[in-house]
Amino acid sequence: MVDIIQRCIVCGEDRTVGIAICEQFICQPCEQEMVKTDVLDEKYPFFIRQMKQIWLKKDA
Ligand SMILES: [Zn+2]
């Protein structure tokens, strides 16, 4: 793997480990946080809002 620093769209931090969805980067800590976050968790709407940015950028 090549260490490429990318900005996480969820936390805004520059990181090298994470996943890319539709050319948008989500760091590993955020990805794992999202996976374990329950729909009823207060953080969930935040993740959804951040994720929506991906779709908005994709359509642009
Ligand atoms: Zn992040």
mmCIF file of N, CA and C and ligand atoms in Angstrom:
data_model
loop_
_atom_site.group_PDB
_atom_site.id
_atom_site.type_symbol
_atom_site.label_atom_id
_atom_site.label_comp_id
_atom_site.label_asym_id
_atom_site.label_seq_id
_atom_site.Cartn_x
_atom_site.Cartn_y
_atom_site.Cartn_z
ATOM 1 N N MET A 1 0.825 -1.207 0.000
ATOM 2 C CA MET A 1 0.000 0.000 0.000
ATOM 3 C C MET A 1 0.858 1.256 0.000
ATOM 4 N N VAL A 2 0.421 2.245 -0.685
ATOM 5 C CA VAL A 2 1.128 3.511 -0.725
ATOM 6 C C VAL A 2 0.476 4.471 0.268
ATOM 7 N N ASP A 3 1.336 5.124 1.052
ATOM 8 C CA ASP A 3 0.801 6.080 2.017
ATOM 9 C C ASP A 3 0.500 7.411 1.343
ATOM 10 N N ILE A 4 -0.742 7.608 1.033
ATOM 11 C CA ILE A 4 -1.170 8.878 0.452
ATOM 12 C C ILE A 4 -2.017 9.606 1.491
ATOM 13 N N ILE A 5 -1.608 10.820 1.803
ATOM 14 C CA ILE A 5 -2.357 11.587 2.797
ATOM 15 C C ILE A 5 -3.605 12.164 2.143
ATOM 16 N N GLN A 6 -4.735 11.812 2.730
ATOM 17 C CA GLN A 6 -5.996 12.320 2.215
ATOM 18 C C GLN A 6 -6.800 12.929 3.348
ATOM 19 N N ARG A 7 -7.649 13.870 3.017
ATOM 20 C CA ARG A 7 -8.472 14.510 4.049
ATOM 21 C C ARG A 7 -9.786 13.771 4.210
ATOM 22 N N CYS A 8 -10.007 13.326 5.434
ATOM 23 C CA CYS A 8 -11.256 12.636 5.758
ATOM 24 C C CYS A 8 -12.416 13.620 5.683
ATOM 25 N N ILE A 9 -13.485 13.222 4.991
ATOM 26 C CA ILE A 9 -14.629 14.128 4.852
ATOM 27 C C ILE A 9 -15.477 14.172 6.112
ATOM 28 N N VAL A 10 -15.253 13.205 7.013
ATOM 29 C CA VAL A 10 -16.060 13.164 8.234
ATOM 30 C C VAL A 10 -15.435 14.015 9.335
ATOM 31 N N CYS A 11 -14.140 13.762 9.647
ATOM 32 C CA CYS A 11 -13.503 14.487 10.752
ATOM 33 C C CYS A 11 -12.615 15.625 10.257
ATOM 34 N N GLY A 12 -12.311 15.640 8.950
ATOM 35 C CA GLY A 12 -11.512 16.725 8.397
ATOM 36 C C GLY A 12 -10.020 16.599 8.663
ATOM 37 N N GLU A 13 -9.608 15.441 9.221
ATOM 38 C CA GLU A 13 -8.192 15.235 9.511
ATOM 39 C C GLU A 13 -7.484 14.667 8.283
ATOM 40 N N ASP A 14 -6.197 14.962 8.172
ATOM 41 C CA ASP A 14 -5.391 14.373 7.104
ATOM 42 C C ASP A 14 -4.878 13.022 7.570
ATOM 43 N N ARG A 15 -5.219 11.972 6.851
ATOM 44 C CA ARG A 15 -4.832 10.627 7.265
ATOM 45 C C ARG A 15 -4.398 9.801 6.064
ATOM 46 N N THR A 16 -3.704 8.700 6.396
ATOM 47 C CA THR A 16 -3.218 7.826 5.335
ATOM 48 C C THR A 16 -3.996 6.518 5.268
ATOM 49 N N VAL A 17 -4.680 6.168 6.371
ATOM 50 C CA VAL A 17 -5.403 4.899 6.401
ATOM 51 C C VAL A 17 -6.901 5.153 6.402
ATOM 52 N N GLY A 18 -7.570 4.547 5.437
ATOM 53 C CA GLY A 18 -9.014 4.728 5.375
ATOM 54 C C GLY A 18 -9.569 4.141 4.097
ATOM 55 N N ILE A 19 -10.812 4.448 3.806
ATOM 56 C CA ILE A 19 -11.450 3.936 2.603
ATOM 57 C C ILE A 19 -11.926 5.103 1.754
ATOM 58 N N ALA A 20 -12.042 4.834 0.460
ATOM 59 C CA ALA A 20 -12.546 5.863 -0.442
ATOM 60 C C ALA A 20 -13.891 5.427 -0.993
ATOM 61 N N ILE A 21 -14.871 6.320 -0.847
ATOM 62 C CA ILE A 21 -16.192 6.052 -1.395
ATOM 63 C C ILE A 21 -16.499 7.154 -2.398
ATOM 64 N N CYS A 22 -16.745 6.763 -3.636
ATOM 65 C CA CYS A 22 -17.036 7.744 -4.680
ATOM 66 C C CYS A 22 -15.975 8.847 -4.699
ATOM 67 N N GLU A 23 -14.715 8.433 -4.598
ATOM 68 C CA GLU A 23 -13.572 9.347 -4.641
ATOM 69 C C GLU A 23 -13.490 10.253 -3.420
ATOM 70 N N GLN A 24 -14.317 10.022 -2.421
ATOM 71 C CA GLN A 24 -14.231 10.776 -1.172
ATOM 72 C C GLN A 24 -13.622 9.864 -0.114
ATOM 73 N N PHE A 25 -12.748 10.438 0.699
ATOM 74 C CA PHE A 25 -11.994 9.647 1.663
ATOM 75 C C PHE A 25 -12.604 9.687 3.063
ATOM 76 N N ILE A 26 -12.707 8.506 3.650
ATOM 77 C CA ILE A 26 -13.145 8.410 5.047
ATOM 78 C C ILE A 26 -12.076 7.631 5.793
ATOM 79 N N CYS A 27 -11.511 8.235 6.860
ATOM 80 C CA CYS A 27 -10.419 7.576 7.573
ATOM 81 C C CYS A 27 -10.926 6.362 8.353
ATOM 82 N N GLN A 28 -9.986 5.494 8.690
ATOM 83 C CA GLN A 28 -10.350 4.240 9.343
ATOM 84 C C GLN A 28 -11.072 4.439 10.683
ATOM 85 N N PRO A 29 -10.579 5.344 11.543
ATOM 86 C CA PRO A 29 -11.304 5.566 12.802
ATOM 87 C C PRO A 29 -12.752 5.982 12.579
ATOM 88 N N CYS A 30 -12.983 6.865 11.606
ATOM 89 C CA CYS A 30 -14.345 7.311 11.327
ATOM 90 C C CYS A 30 -15.181 6.177 10.738
ATOM 91 N N GLU A 31 -14.560 5.398 9.875
ATOM 92 C CA GLU A 31 -15.276 4.298 9.251
ATOM 93 C C GLU A 31 -15.723 3.295 10.305
ATOM 94 N N GLN A 32 -14.812 2.986 11.235
ATOM 95 C CA GLN A 32 -15.151 2.034 12.287
ATOM 96 C C GLN A 32 -16.194 2.619 13.226
ATOM 97 N N GLU A 33 -16.098 3.925 13.450
ATOM 98 C CA GLU A 33 -17.071 4.604 14.299
ATOM 99 C C GLU A 33 -18.454 4.519 13.670
ATOM 100 N N MET A 34 -18.498 4.709 12.357
ATOM 101 C CA MET A 34 -19.772 4.668 11.653
ATOM 102 C C MET A 34 -20.384 3.287 11.684
ATOM 103 N N VAL A 35 -19.512 2.282 11.544
ATOM 104 C CA VAL A 35 -19.990 0.905 11.508
ATOM 105 C C VAL A 35 -20.639 0.525 12.837
ATOM 106 N N LYS A 36 -20.054 1.004 13.927
ATOM 107 C CA LYS A 36 -20.576 0.604 15.245
ATOM 108 C C LYS A 36 -21.613 1.577 15.794
ATOM 109 N N THR A 37 -21.823 2.680 15.082
ATOM 110 C CA THR A 37 -22.804 3.653 15.552
ATOM 111 C C THR A 37 -24.215 3.183 15.264
ATOM 112 N N ASP A 38 -25.023 3.169 16.298
ATOM 113 C CA ASP A 38 -26.410 2.755 16.152
ATOM 114 C C ASP A 38 -27.223 3.872 15.497
ATOM 115 N N VAL A 39 -28.276 3.478 14.807
ATOM 116 C CA VAL A 39 -29.127 4.462 14.128
ATOM 117 C C VAL A 39 -29.705 5.459 15.134
ATOM 118 N N LEU A 40 -29.891 4.999 16.362
ATOM 119 C CA LEU A 40 -30.490 5.853 17.390
ATOM 120 C C LEU A 40 -29.453 6.706 18.101
ATOM 121 N N ASP A 41 -28.174 6.461 17.806
ATOM 122 C CA ASP A 41 -27.110 7.232 18.444
ATOM 123 C C ASP A 41 -27.173 8.688 17.988
ATOM 124 N N GLU A 42 -26.847 9.587 18.891
ATOM 125 C CA GLU A 42 -26.902 11.007 18.548
ATOM 126 C C GLU A 42 -25.868 11.405 17.498
ATOM 127 N N LYS A 43 -24.844 10.551 17.337
ATOM 128 C CA LYS A 43 -23.812 10.837 16.328
ATOM 129 C C LYS A 43 -24.276 10.476 14.925
ATOM 130 N N TYR A 44 -25.280 9.631 14.853
ATOM 131 C CA TYR A 44 -25.695 9.102 13.554
ATOM 132 C C TYR A 44 -26.096 10.187 12.552
ATOM 133 N N PRO A 45 -26.929 11.143 12.963
ATOM 134 C CA PRO A 45 -27.293 12.229 12.025
ATOM 135 C C PRO A 45 -26.073 12.973 11.506
ATOM 136 N N PHE A 46 -25.041 13.095 12.342
ATOM 137 C CA PHE A 46 -23.811 13.768 11.919
ATOM 138 C C PHE A 46 -23.140 12.995 10.791
ATOM 139 N N PHE A 47 -23.060 11.684 10.962
ATOM 140 C CA PHE A 47 -22.437 10.864 9.926
ATOM 141 C C PHE A 47 -23.239 10.923 8.629
ATOM 142 N N ILE A 48 -24.549 10.879 8.764
ATOM 143 C CA ILE A 48 -25.403 10.936 7.583
ATOM 144 C C ILE A 48 -25.196 12.249 6.837
ATOM 145 N N ARG A 49 -25.082 13.334 7.618
ATOM 146 C CA ARG A 49 -24.884 14.649 7.011
ATOM 147 C C ARG A 49 -23.559 14.697 6.248
ATOM 148 N N GLN A 50 -22.513 14.129 6.876
ATOM 149 C CA GLN A 50 -21.202 14.115 6.230
ATOM 150 C C GLN A 50 -21.240 13.239 4.972
ATOM 151 N N MET A 51 -21.942 12.112 5.084
ATOM 152 C CA MET A 51 -22.030 11.200 3.949
ATOM 153 C C MET A 51 -22.776 11.846 2.783
ATOM 154 N N LYS A 52 -23.766 12.672 3.110
ATOM 155 C CA LYS A 52 -24.540 13.339 2.054
ATOM 156 C C LYS A 52 -23.662 14.239 1.206
ATOM 157 N N GLN A 53 -22.588 14.765 1.813
ATOM 158 C CA GLN A 53 -21.658 15.605 1.049
ATOM 159 C C GLN A 53 -21.066 14.819 -0.110
ATOM 160 N N ILE A 54 -20.878 13.527 0.106
ATOM 161 C CA ILE A 54 -20.322 12.682 -0.950
ATOM 162 C C ILE A 54 -21.267 12.690 -2.142
ATOM 163 N N TRP A 55 -22.542 12.469 -1.867
ATOM 164 C CA TRP A 55 -23.508 12.378 -2.957
ATOM 165 C C TRP A 55 -23.670 13.740 -3.626
ATOM 166 N N LEU A 56 -23.624 14.813 -2.829
ATOM 167 C CA LEU A 56 -23.768 16.144 -3.401
ATOM 168 C C LEU A 56 -22.614 16.442 -4.344
ATOM 169 N N LYS A 57 -21.384 16.069 -3.894
ATOM 170 C CA LYS A 57 -20.207 16.311 -4.727
ATOM 171 C C LYS A 57 -20.259 15.459 -5.990
ATOM 172 N N LYS A 58 -20.787 14.241 -5.821
ATOM 173 C CA LYS A 58 -20.846 13.323 -6.937
ATOM 174 C C LYS A 58 -21.748 13.868 -8.038
ATOM 175 N N ASP A 59 -22.851 14.482 -7.635
ATOM 176 C CA ASP A 59 -23.816 15.010 -8.609
ATOM 177 C C ASP A 59 -23.326 16.314 -9.236
ATOM 178 N N ALA A 60 -22.432 16.998 -8.536
ATOM 179 C CA ALA A 60 -21.994 18.305 -9.035
ATOM 180 C C ALA A 60 -21.194 18.171 -10.323
HETATM 181 ZN ZN ZN B 1 -12.106 10.811 9.881
#
